[in-house]
Amino acid sequence: MDFSYTEEQLLIQKTAREFALDHLAPCVINRDEKAEFPAEQIKMMGELGFMGMMIPEKWGGAEIDTIGYCIALEEINAVDASAGVIMSVNNSLVCQLLYTYANDNQKEKYLKKLASGEWLGAFSLSEPQSGSDASNMLAVAKKDNDHYIINGTKNWVSSGISCDAVIVFVMTEKGIGHKGISAFIVEKGTPGFSHGKKENKLGIRGSDTCELYFEECKVSAENLIGEEGNGFKIALGTLDGGRIGIATQALGIARAALDRSIEYANERKQFGKTISSFGAIQDKIATMATNVDASRLLIHRAAKLKDEGKPYKKEAAMAKVFASQTAMQNATDCVQIFGGYGYMQEYGVERLMRDAKITQIYEGTSEIQQLIIARTLLGNK
Amino acid sequence: MKICVLVKQIPGSEATFNVTPDGRWIQESGLPFEMNESDIYALEEALQIREKMGEGEVFVVTLGPDRCQKTIREALAKGADRAIHIKEEAPFCTDPLTIASVFTQVIREENPELVLSGLQSDDLGFGQTGVLIGEMLGMTTATLVVATEIQDEDIRVKRELEAGWFQWQTMKLPASLAIQSGLNTPRYPSLRGIMTARKKEIKDVSFNDLRNVDFLQSFKKLSIQHAEKHTEMIEGSVDEIVSKLVNVFKNEIRIN
């Protein structure tokens, strides 16, 4: 077991860190306030290879392993968790799904553009009445010769407005639960496909989250990914990888909270001493740092298992539940260490607290992660 | 066009230094190392010239111990085609003439049309390597270069002079140019670049095998200056305080 980064991993980290500080940090508070999508920055990230990191070069990607991806994703999220989720969704959900389940024609047509950053992708599973219980979805696709007609409403779609194509899960057969779910890729601009307004969110405000509407939307049967009825399996398989991504997002936020706390505690003076000399602050910093390291180790273990082609469902769930808990705790403690200043927008740490919360909710809530861990251990379905 | 870029690895600017027990060098363990700043710009200029011309080769030459491998890979990840690593072990040579003569032997074999180096290294700061190499190789030489333009057999360069003045100079190729920081926007290595860097060639040569002159200078003793703050209370009438303060500004802090 080797805990040190390779030369390449160090260079990936340096590149991601420098990019984030140069191009994401300067207006991050402004984008958060205005809920502005970091379009220009995402384009640059695509050119550098950040949007399809784990995809082979042949399909437009950078062909890096999952640990290398996590190293870069942590750096982006430590500066801007909105850009971080856009990157995570495109990499771990969209590109990974197409790479694993799409046929070569679909890869040629879509994966190349999505992995190279020419296009941005979205992943659409949730509906207003079906979140954790995906098999309760109402959106349908009806076969019509060599086409499908999609009808329904999806929600909470990250990058739903800015994306060029979306992978959408709908029922192709009703009454058989999740076995009737199928996955399609639908291009922006397809007649009958539209999006709702940008949701006004607590955190990750730079990412554009919206509803998607499908009204008699006709897509070619060539856009069906895998077989009819395989959608649920595809979604769950992809979400395992997605959890590594969101766990890493949480890690980035948690680390930022730690870094900012250390910096501030060493500067801020009260009673004639820096507050870092007080036991109460030291105790917080020590716990924050330990949990950041534990999160990273859990994440990298899951990533390594994934790279080795071994099962990693339980490990990814553990990483996500722990890292997201750490993000929330560290961000809250960071604001506490900053005191009144932490509560003010201009210090940029209240944003960490708002951004952290979503990591306990999306791509499987913490409660669902606990369920996955327990079921794997207890052997029940 | 074949372009050679000299790249040096130096301790990071935010590092805290300690002197080794023998007083001849800094303690390296735990120090972060990075690519010398003006070399980053020299490399970028070389890559941009290659791109503008649509053909050519950019190779980097580095002198230093094994740790320099990291800096070499970074240059390769940014787009250099290959590298030559002149390996040396501590105690390191700090004599510009010896360094230049070793570089010259390596570069002469390659016969490049352009040699780009950073204006100076941010650690030792002699600023001589590029000039000496140009002289030893019989190339036209320019320092403080802030813009380049290839014109067939010639190269037009913009040089920074004093007091905000600039000079355009047309020179014959081959040329050795010492590049000033800030003349372009250095790229990030792309992730694909990082992954393909390991497949690129790094040729190792030995410093000691190439060394053919005696060191003309070496470090006798290294010391680190510690800045000390002191506070001085100025007392007296308002007029006295003002004139004392003006004196401090003029003669001690030297505000113009």
XYZ file of C-alpha atoms in Angstrom:
637
model
C 0.000 0.000 0.000
C 1.443 3.332 -1.066
C 0.006 6.547 0.326
C 2.181 8.957 -1.627
C 1.142 10.470 -4.953
C 3.008 9.622 -8.145
C 4.803 12.277 -10.176
C 1.825 12.428 -12.548
C -0.685 12.677 -9.730
C 1.287 15.552 -8.206
C 1.272 17.338 -11.541
C -2.470 16.759 -11.962
C -2.970 18.221 -8.487
C -0.763 21.229 -9.221
C -2.511 21.920 -12.527
C -5.989 21.659 -11.009
C -4.993 23.778 -8.010
C -3.408 26.515 -10.117
C -6.315 26.546 -12.542
C -8.812 26.809 -9.680
C -6.912 29.646 -7.991
C -6.350 31.548 -11.246
C -9.737 31.130 -12.874
C -12.334 30.005 -10.351
C -11.351 31.814 -7.164
C -11.477 35.432 -8.401
C -15.271 35.747 -8.870
C -16.557 32.776 -6.894
C -18.484 34.893 -4.364
C -20.023 36.950 -7.147
C -21.127 33.902 -9.116
C -22.609 32.401 -5.959
C -24.583 35.561 -5.233
C -25.847 35.963 -8.792
C -26.313 32.211 -9.305
C -24.153 32.514 -12.404
C -23.031 29.415 -14.299
C -19.198 29.336 -14.753
C -19.539 28.788 -18.517
C -16.170 30.187 -19.565
C -14.305 28.277 -16.857
C -16.026 24.990 -17.730
C -15.011 25.480 -21.362
C -11.377 25.919 -20.296
C -11.609 22.884 -18.031
C -12.809 20.911 -21.039
C -9.824 22.026 -23.092
C -7.455 20.964 -20.319
C -9.073 17.530 -20.149
C -10.944 17.890 -16.858
C -14.362 17.018 -18.256
C -13.667 13.468 -19.414
C -10.794 12.448 -17.213
C -11.389 8.705 -16.941
C -12.377 8.130 -20.566
C -9.809 6.586 -22.953
C -8.136 8.949 -25.411
C -9.836 7.092 -28.240
C -13.162 8.508 -27.047
C -11.932 12.029 -26.347
C -10.881 11.612 -22.716
C -7.673 12.116 -20.770
C -7.369 8.435 -19.817
C -6.553 8.976 -16.153
C -7.464 6.585 -13.354
C -10.139 7.288 -10.757
C -7.636 8.361 -8.080
C -6.143 10.942 -10.460
C -9.678 12.144 -11.149
C -10.383 12.448 -7.421
C -7.168 14.426 -6.894
C -8.201 16.980 -9.534
C -11.831 17.090 -8.423
C -10.812 17.796 -4.815
C -8.803 20.843 -5.932
C -11.633 22.271 -8.037
C -14.149 21.761 -5.227
C -11.856 23.294 -2.624
C -12.267 26.550 -4.525
C -15.669 26.345 -6.211
C -18.112 23.542 -5.454
C -20.449 24.724 -8.224
C -17.808 24.159 -10.889
C -17.031 20.975 -8.960
C -20.471 19.464 -9.356
C -20.609 20.365 -13.046
C -17.301 18.549 -13.466
C -18.396 15.601 -11.339
C -21.701 15.076 -13.169
C -20.071 15.237 -16.595
C -17.261 12.864 -15.602
C -18.654 10.342 -13.172
C -22.218 10.189 -14.398
C -22.524 11.178 -18.047
C -19.199 10.111 -19.575
C -18.799 7.073 -17.351
C -22.322 5.871 -18.181
C -21.791 6.241 -21.915
C -18.393 4.596 -21.745
C -19.754 1.629 -19.804
C -23.159 1.113 -21.397
C -23.376 2.898 -24.785
C -22.632 1.230 -28.117
C -19.772 2.387 -30.350
C -22.033 4.529 -32.557
C -23.319 6.358 -29.508
C -19.796 6.737 -28.177
C -18.653 8.157 -31.498
C -21.574 10.554 -31.683
C -21.838 11.656 -28.045
C -19.017 10.464 -25.812
C -16.276 12.069 -27.910
C -17.907 15.476 -27.628
C -18.799 15.097 -23.948
C -15.421 13.750 -22.817
C -13.433 16.365 -24.717
C -15.461 19.164 -23.179
C -16.935 20.279 -26.502
C -20.336 19.386 -25.074
C -21.637 19.413 -21.520
C -23.820 16.602 -20.260
C -26.556 16.166 -17.654
C -28.025 13.161 -15.872
C -31.742 13.079 -15.175
C -33.240 10.464 -12.881
C -35.306 12.288 -10.218
C -38.905 13.366 -10.610
C -41.029 15.540 -8.330
C -42.567 12.481 -6.652
C -39.668 10.054 -7.045
C -36.284 10.762 -5.491
C -34.694 7.905 -3.578
C -37.553 5.694 -4.841
C -36.616 5.895 -8.514
C -38.892 3.000 -9.514
C -41.864 5.235 -8.796
C -41.160 7.464 -11.812
C -43.912 8.600 -14.143
C -42.046 9.710 -17.266
C -42.662 7.280 -20.123
C -41.247 6.420 -23.525
C -43.505 4.663 -25.994
C -42.035 2.848 -28.951
C -43.207 4.021 -32.363
C -41.440 2.045 -35.129
C -37.815 3.191 -35.058
C -38.536 5.983 -32.588
C -39.638 6.515 -29.013
C -42.051 9.202 -27.875
C -41.052 10.556 -24.435
C -43.505 12.273 -22.101
C -42.956 13.432 -18.524
C -41.341 15.864 -16.136
C -37.952 15.407 -14.476
C -36.463 17.620 -11.785
C -33.308 18.573 -9.863
C -31.264 18.236 -13.038
C -27.742 19.656 -12.479
C -26.453 21.511 -15.586
C -29.993 21.090 -17.000
C -29.947 24.508 -18.641
C -26.383 24.687 -19.914
C -26.065 21.086 -21.063
C -25.967 20.023 -24.714
C -27.347 16.552 -24.085
C -29.026 14.770 -21.218
C -29.220 11.144 -20.214
C -32.794 10.640 -19.102
C -34.395 7.664 -17.370
C -37.996 6.879 -18.272
C -40.463 3.960 -18.117
C -40.690 1.950 -21.332
C -42.984 -0.566 -19.649
C -45.360 0.265 -16.834
C -46.477 -1.949 -13.977
C -43.243 -3.923 -13.557
C -41.491 -1.397 -11.286
C -37.825 -0.635 -11.876
C -37.585 -3.373 -14.498
C -39.496 -1.077 -16.841
C -36.928 1.742 -16.708
C -34.788 2.565 -19.756
C -32.068 5.152 -20.410
C -31.997 7.524 -23.394
C -29.663 10.257 -24.515
C -31.533 13.310 -25.729
C -29.947 16.296 -27.433
C -30.782 19.873 -26.586
C -33.039 21.318 -29.240
C -34.964 18.104 -29.871
C -38.592 19.195 -30.477
C -40.719 18.579 -27.385
C -37.737 18.803 -25.009
C -37.491 21.956 -22.889
C -36.321 23.082 -19.482
C -37.830 25.029 -16.612
C -36.454 28.042 -14.779
C -33.195 27.905 -12.866
C -33.936 26.762 -9.313
C -32.987 29.215 -6.566
C -30.842 27.070 -4.292
C -29.256 27.296 -0.835
C -25.812 26.334 -2.125
C -23.866 25.339 -5.255
C -25.699 28.286 -6.752
C -23.409 28.514 -9.766
C -24.635 25.163 -11.037
C -27.889 25.460 -12.964
C -30.467 23.074 -11.615
C -33.858 22.898 -13.303
C -36.829 20.795 -14.331
C -36.865 19.133 -17.725
C -40.075 18.738 -19.728
C -40.713 16.108 -22.363
C -43.889 16.642 -24.389
C -44.387 14.184 -27.245
C -40.612 14.319 -27.612
C -39.592 12.052 -30.478
C -36.137 10.478 -30.250
C -34.545 7.850 -32.448
C -34.358 4.270 -31.151
C -30.616 4.689 -31.690
C -30.648 6.916 -28.619
C -31.688 4.073 -26.321
C -28.687 3.189 -24.157
C -28.323 -0.536 -23.548
C -31.464 -2.631 -23.688
C -35.006 -1.675 -22.844
C -35.574 -2.284 -19.123
C -31.889 -1.976 -18.248
C -32.171 1.629 -17.134
C -32.358 0.985 -13.410
C -29.281 -1.213 -13.475
C -27.446 1.425 -15.526
C -28.492 4.183 -13.121
C -27.410 2.304 -9.996
C -24.145 1.152 -11.550
C -23.352 4.707 -12.582
C -24.363 6.224 -9.265
C -21.790 4.107 -7.413
C -19.104 5.983 -9.352
C -21.012 9.235 -8.914
C -20.796 8.778 -5.164
C -17.026 8.798 -5.353
C -17.389 12.110 -7.200
C -19.723 13.681 -4.663
C -17.654 12.319 -1.772
C -14.706 14.090 -3.367
C -16.727 17.268 -3.713
C -17.463 17.041 0.016
C -13.764 16.432 0.688
C -12.844 19.557 -1.274
C -15.282 21.653 0.753
C -14.120 20.090 4.042
C -10.484 20.744 3.195
C -11.193 24.329 2.199
C -12.893 24.810 5.563
C -9.839 23.383 7.312
C -7.342 25.455 5.311
C -9.282 28.668 5.859
C -9.621 27.886 9.579
C -5.888 27.333 10.038
C -5.067 30.513 8.158
C -7.560 32.583 10.138
C -6.723 31.064 13.537
C -3.072 31.976 13.023
C -3.957 35.574 12.145
C -6.815 36.503 14.408
C -5.767 37.875 17.791
C -7.906 38.000 20.903
C -6.752 38.632 24.481
C -3.323 39.442 23.088
C -2.757 36.065 21.456
C -3.627 34.408 18.174
C -6.761 32.332 18.620
C -4.782 29.298 17.398
C -3.168 29.239 20.839
C -6.502 28.424 22.471
C -7.360 24.818 23.217
C -10.942 25.164 22.012
C -9.748 26.199 18.535
C -6.964 23.598 18.446
C -9.460 20.893 19.301
C -11.681 21.897 16.371
C -8.739 22.082 13.946
C -7.419 18.668 15.011
C -10.812 17.021 14.499
C -11.336 18.771 11.163
C -7.933 17.642 9.875
C -8.397 14.055 11.020
C -11.779 13.814 9.317
C -10.425 15.344 6.099
C -7.705 12.694 5.983
C -10.124 9.904 6.849
C -12.472 11.071 4.071
C -9.666 11.126 1.540
C -8.496 7.653 2.513
C -12.033 6.267 2.222
C -12.467 7.926 -1.175
C -9.152 6.740 -2.553
C -9.860 3.196 -1.364
C -13.165 3.183 -3.245
C -11.465 4.716 -6.283
C -8.729 2.092 -6.237
C -11.246 -0.754 -6.024
C -13.126 0.752 -8.968
C -9.905 0.961 -11.001
C -9.125 -2.653 -10.173
C -12.567 -3.703 -11.384
C -13.538 -4.964 -7.935
C -16.874 -4.306 -6.172
C -16.863 -0.894 -4.496
C -20.527 -0.132 -3.823
C -20.198 -0.316 -0.038
C -16.879 1.542 0.005
C -18.231 4.349 -2.208
C -21.263 4.666 0.073
C -19.017 4.803 3.157
C -16.844 7.456 1.518
C -19.850 9.573 0.583
C -21.646 9.386 3.894
C -18.478 10.145 5.862
C -17.067 12.857 3.602
C -20.385 14.686 3.333
C -20.821 14.592 7.119
C -17.269 15.949 7.425
C -17.961 18.723 4.906
C -20.988 19.878 6.866
C -19.206 19.678 10.212
C -16.000 21.333 9.028
C -17.849 24.137 7.262
C -19.923 24.786 10.382
C -16.817 24.750 12.608
C -14.998 27.012 10.181
C -17.779 29.606 10.383
C -17.636 29.233 14.183
C -13.874 29.856 14.239
C -14.369 32.952 12.070
C -17.111 34.107 14.440
C -19.056 37.131 13.177
C -16.779 37.432 10.143
C -17.646 33.876 9.158
C -21.289 34.843 8.992
C -20.509 37.582 6.459
C -20.556 36.801 2.774
C -17.280 38.552 1.907
C -15.155 36.102 3.899
C -16.360 33.273 1.706
C -16.772 30.647 4.414
C -20.547 30.853 4.903
C -20.724 29.635 1.300
C -18.852 26.472 2.312
C -21.594 25.748 4.827
C -24.333 26.257 2.235
C -22.471 24.255 -0.418
C -21.702 21.399 1.980
C -25.331 20.558 2.718
C -26.168 19.260 -0.743
C -23.459 16.600 -0.525
C -25.575 14.835 2.128
C -28.569 14.897 -0.190
C -27.838 14.354 -3.864
C -26.689 11.236 -5.699
C -28.144 9.217 -2.838
C -28.931 10.767 0.559
C -26.857 9.847 3.594
C -29.779 7.677 4.723
C -29.641 5.733 1.448
C -25.863 5.325 1.830
C -26.386 3.866 5.307
C -28.941 1.494 3.832
C -26.494 0.391 1.130
C -23.725 -0.197 3.670
C -26.004 -2.113 6.045
C -27.554 -4.245 3.294
C -24.149 -5.176 1.917
C -22.988 -6.219 5.374
C -26.162 -7.975 6.417
C -26.736 -9.678 3.100
C -30.416 -8.717 2.847
C -32.073 -7.060 -0.123
C 12.745 24.953 -36.345
C 14.664 23.192 -33.611
C 14.384 25.063 -30.324
C 16.300 24.351 -27.128
C 14.917 25.609 -23.819
C 17.027 25.683 -20.672
C 14.913 24.855 -17.659
C 16.085 25.014 -14.068
C 14.510 23.642 -10.932
C 14.714 25.987 -7.952
C 13.365 25.988 -4.380
C 9.804 27.349 -4.161
C 9.530 31.036 -3.378
C 7.533 30.403 -0.211
C 10.080 27.975 1.222
C 11.861 28.606 4.520
C 15.570 28.027 4.202
C 18.141 26.556 6.535
C 21.856 26.308 5.860
C 23.563 22.892 5.897
C 25.975 22.217 8.820
C 29.027 22.778 6.574
C 27.621 26.211 5.662
C 28.004 25.622 1.906
C 24.452 24.947 0.765
C 20.825 25.001 1.880
C 19.137 22.014 3.511
C 17.063 20.484 0.769
C 14.952 17.936 2.634
C 11.351 19.046 2.897
C 11.845 21.986 0.525
C 9.307 22.382 -2.277
C 10.963 22.688 -5.689
C 9.515 24.267 -8.810
C 10.369 25.449 -12.297
C 12.243 28.761 -12.368
C 9.790 31.524 -13.243
C 11.429 33.069 -16.303
C 12.128 29.555 -17.658
C 8.370 28.935 -17.625
C 7.993 31.915 -19.954
C 10.923 30.782 -22.117
C 9.296 27.362 -22.529
C 5.948 28.939 -23.407
C 7.616 31.201 -25.993
C 9.282 28.157 -27.571
C 5.988 26.253 -27.697
C 4.242 29.247 -29.255
C 6.965 29.678 -31.894
C 6.631 25.981 -32.773
C 2.857 26.343 -33.020
C 3.060 29.497 -35.133
C 5.504 27.864 -37.541
C 3.400 24.724 -37.673
C 6.465 22.498 -37.376
C 9.620 22.039 -35.378
C 10.892 20.529 -32.212
C 11.190 21.855 -28.682
C 13.598 20.087 -26.373
C 14.491 21.074 -22.835
C 17.859 20.763 -21.130
C 18.101 20.689 -17.349
C 21.097 20.557 -15.057
C 20.618 19.185 -11.573
C 20.087 16.132 -9.388
C 17.391 13.437 -9.691
C 14.697 15.646 -8.164
C 14.748 17.725 -11.377
C 12.901 14.869 -13.079
C 9.675 16.409 -11.756
C 10.372 19.731 -13.463
C 11.410 17.986 -16.668
C 8.126 16.016 -16.722
C 6.233 19.231 -16.222
C 7.936 20.744 -19.270
C 7.164 17.598 -21.278
C 3.538 17.671 -20.064
C 3.233 21.242 -21.290
C 4.325 20.134 -24.746
C 8.119 19.891 -25.040
C 8.999 16.952 -27.290
C 11.904 15.498 -25.329
C 14.453 16.337 -22.667
C 18.118 16.040 -21.813
C 18.961 15.778 -18.133
C 22.526 16.667 -17.209
C 22.785 14.884 -13.898
C 24.842 16.217 -11.075
C 25.044 15.326 -7.417
C 25.684 17.594 -4.455
C 27.825 19.627 -3.912
C 26.361 21.473 -6.869
C 28.329 23.551 -9.289
C 27.541 27.248 -8.885
C 30.091 28.558 -11.324
C 28.356 30.121 -14.361
C 31.239 29.526 -16.747
C 31.474 25.817 -15.941
C 27.703 25.470 -16.164
C 27.618 27.244 -19.533
C 30.463 25.149 -20.923
C 28.702 21.910 -19.961
C 25.423 23.094 -21.492
C 27.301 24.183 -24.608
C 28.678 20.698 -25.217
C 25.222 19.172 -24.995
C 23.555 21.846 -27.119
C 26.267 21.876 -29.795
C 25.563 18.235 -30.593
C 21.893 19.058 -31.102
C 22.583 22.082 -33.283
C 19.378 24.051 -32.547
C 18.488 27.257 -34.349
C 17.209 28.882 -31.204
C 18.240 28.592 -27.565
C 15.825 30.121 -25.079
C 16.668 30.527 -21.425
C 15.057 32.395 -18.564
C 16.664 35.746 -17.867
C 18.012 34.528 -14.546
C 17.408 31.826 -11.991
C 15.483 32.976 -8.961
C 17.818 31.101 -6.601
C 21.357 32.122 -7.582
C 20.416 34.927 -9.931
C 23.690 35.218 -11.887
C 21.835 35.794 -15.172
C 24.815 34.614 -17.219
C 23.980 31.184 -18.600
C 22.076 32.269 -21.730
C 24.652 34.917 -22.654
C 27.683 32.673 -22.109
C 26.139 29.821 -24.078
C 25.336 32.178 -26.958
C 28.959 33.330 -26.990
C 30.415 29.829 -26.731
C 28.206 28.561 -29.536
C 28.889 31.598 -31.712
C 25.236 32.576 -31.781
C 23.791 36.049 -31.788
C 22.627 36.826 -28.290
C 20.032 39.035 -26.673
C 18.911 39.465 -23.082
C 15.754 40.894 -21.486
C 13.672 39.704 -24.422
C 9.981 40.575 -24.135
C 8.776 39.628 -27.649
C 9.977 37.476 -30.539
C 9.159 37.337 -34.234
C 10.700 34.807 -36.596
C 11.473 36.277 -40.048
C 12.953 33.628 -42.374
C 16.672 33.537 -41.512
C 16.337 36.251 -38.897
C 14.629 36.777 -35.594
C 13.264 40.119 -34.499
C 13.262 40.617 -30.755
C 11.935 43.309 -28.478
C 14.255 44.099 -25.577
C 13.437 45.839 -22.353
C 15.724 48.792 -21.674
C 15.786 51.063 -18.696
C 13.161 53.618 -17.635
C 10.339 52.100 -19.665
C 12.228 52.119 -22.987
C 12.163 49.237 -25.425
C 14.315 48.297 -28.396
C 13.477 46.190 -31.432
C 16.480 44.361 -32.804
C 16.735 42.104 -35.835
C 19.269 39.335 -35.370
C 20.631 36.464 -37.401
C 19.707 32.921 -36.511
C 20.914 30.838 -34.756
C 20.380 32.890 -31.620
C 20.423 32.549 -27.859
C 17.779 34.630 -26.108
C 17.408 35.279 -22.389
C 13.685 35.672 -21.842
C 12.103 38.134 -19.432
C 9.090 36.962 -17.378
C 5.655 38.155 -18.420
C 6.029 38.202 -22.208
C 3.304 35.587 -22.747
C 0.680 33.621 -20.799
C 2.166 30.267 -19.817
C -0.190 27.363 -20.408
C -1.255 24.727 -17.918
C -0.201 21.234 -18.839
C -3.283 19.486 -20.221
C -4.224 16.214 -18.541
C -3.519 14.381 -21.774
C -0.135 16.101 -21.829
C 0.570 14.882 -18.301
C -0.301 11.328 -19.249
C 1.754 11.315 -22.457
C 4.787 12.962 -20.805
C 5.933 9.663 -19.376
C 6.236 8.221 -22.868
C 8.569 11.012 -23.981
C 12.330 10.592 -24.036
C 14.558 11.901 -21.250
C 18.208 11.397 -22.109
C 20.551 11.317 -19.139
C 24.091 12.615 -19.385
C 26.613 13.074 -16.589
C 27.804 16.502 -15.512
C 31.147 15.180 -14.372
C 31.816 13.518 -17.737
C 31.277 16.819 -19.526
C 33.037 19.118 -17.139
C 36.189 20.377 -18.841
C 37.063 23.569 -16.987
C 37.952 24.266 -13.390
C 35.425 26.034 -11.242
C 36.254 29.713 -11.238
C 33.999 30.354 -8.312
C 32.386 28.394 -5.515
C 30.491 29.116 -2.320
C 32.590 29.570 0.750
C 29.853 30.343 3.210
C 26.127 30.758 2.966
C 24.165 32.786 5.495
C 20.569 33.802 5.763
C 19.743 37.366 6.635
C 16.996 37.782 9.140
C 15.110 41.007 8.835
C 14.576 42.651 12.180
C 11.821 45.069 12.953
C 12.555 48.023 15.143
C 10.323 50.811 16.301
C 11.582 54.306 16.896
C 9.549 56.921 18.720
C 9.937 60.404 17.275
C 9.404 63.072 19.858
C 9.429 66.861 19.983
C 7.286 69.710 18.708
C 5.200 69.275 15.565
C 7.836 71.013 13.456
C 10.615 68.858 14.872
C 8.623 65.669 14.354
C 7.829 66.616 10.759
C 11.436 67.412 9.867
C 12.704 64.220 11.560
C 10.056 62.199 9.745
C 10.957 63.758 6.387
C 14.572 62.891 7.085
C 13.643 59.263 7.796
C 11.622 59.065 4.579
C 14.400 60.624 2.528
C 17.490 59.010 3.932
C 16.472 55.797 5.667
C 13.451 54.441 3.807
C 14.497 56.317 0.668
C 11.147 57.338 -0.733
C 11.617 59.324 -3.915
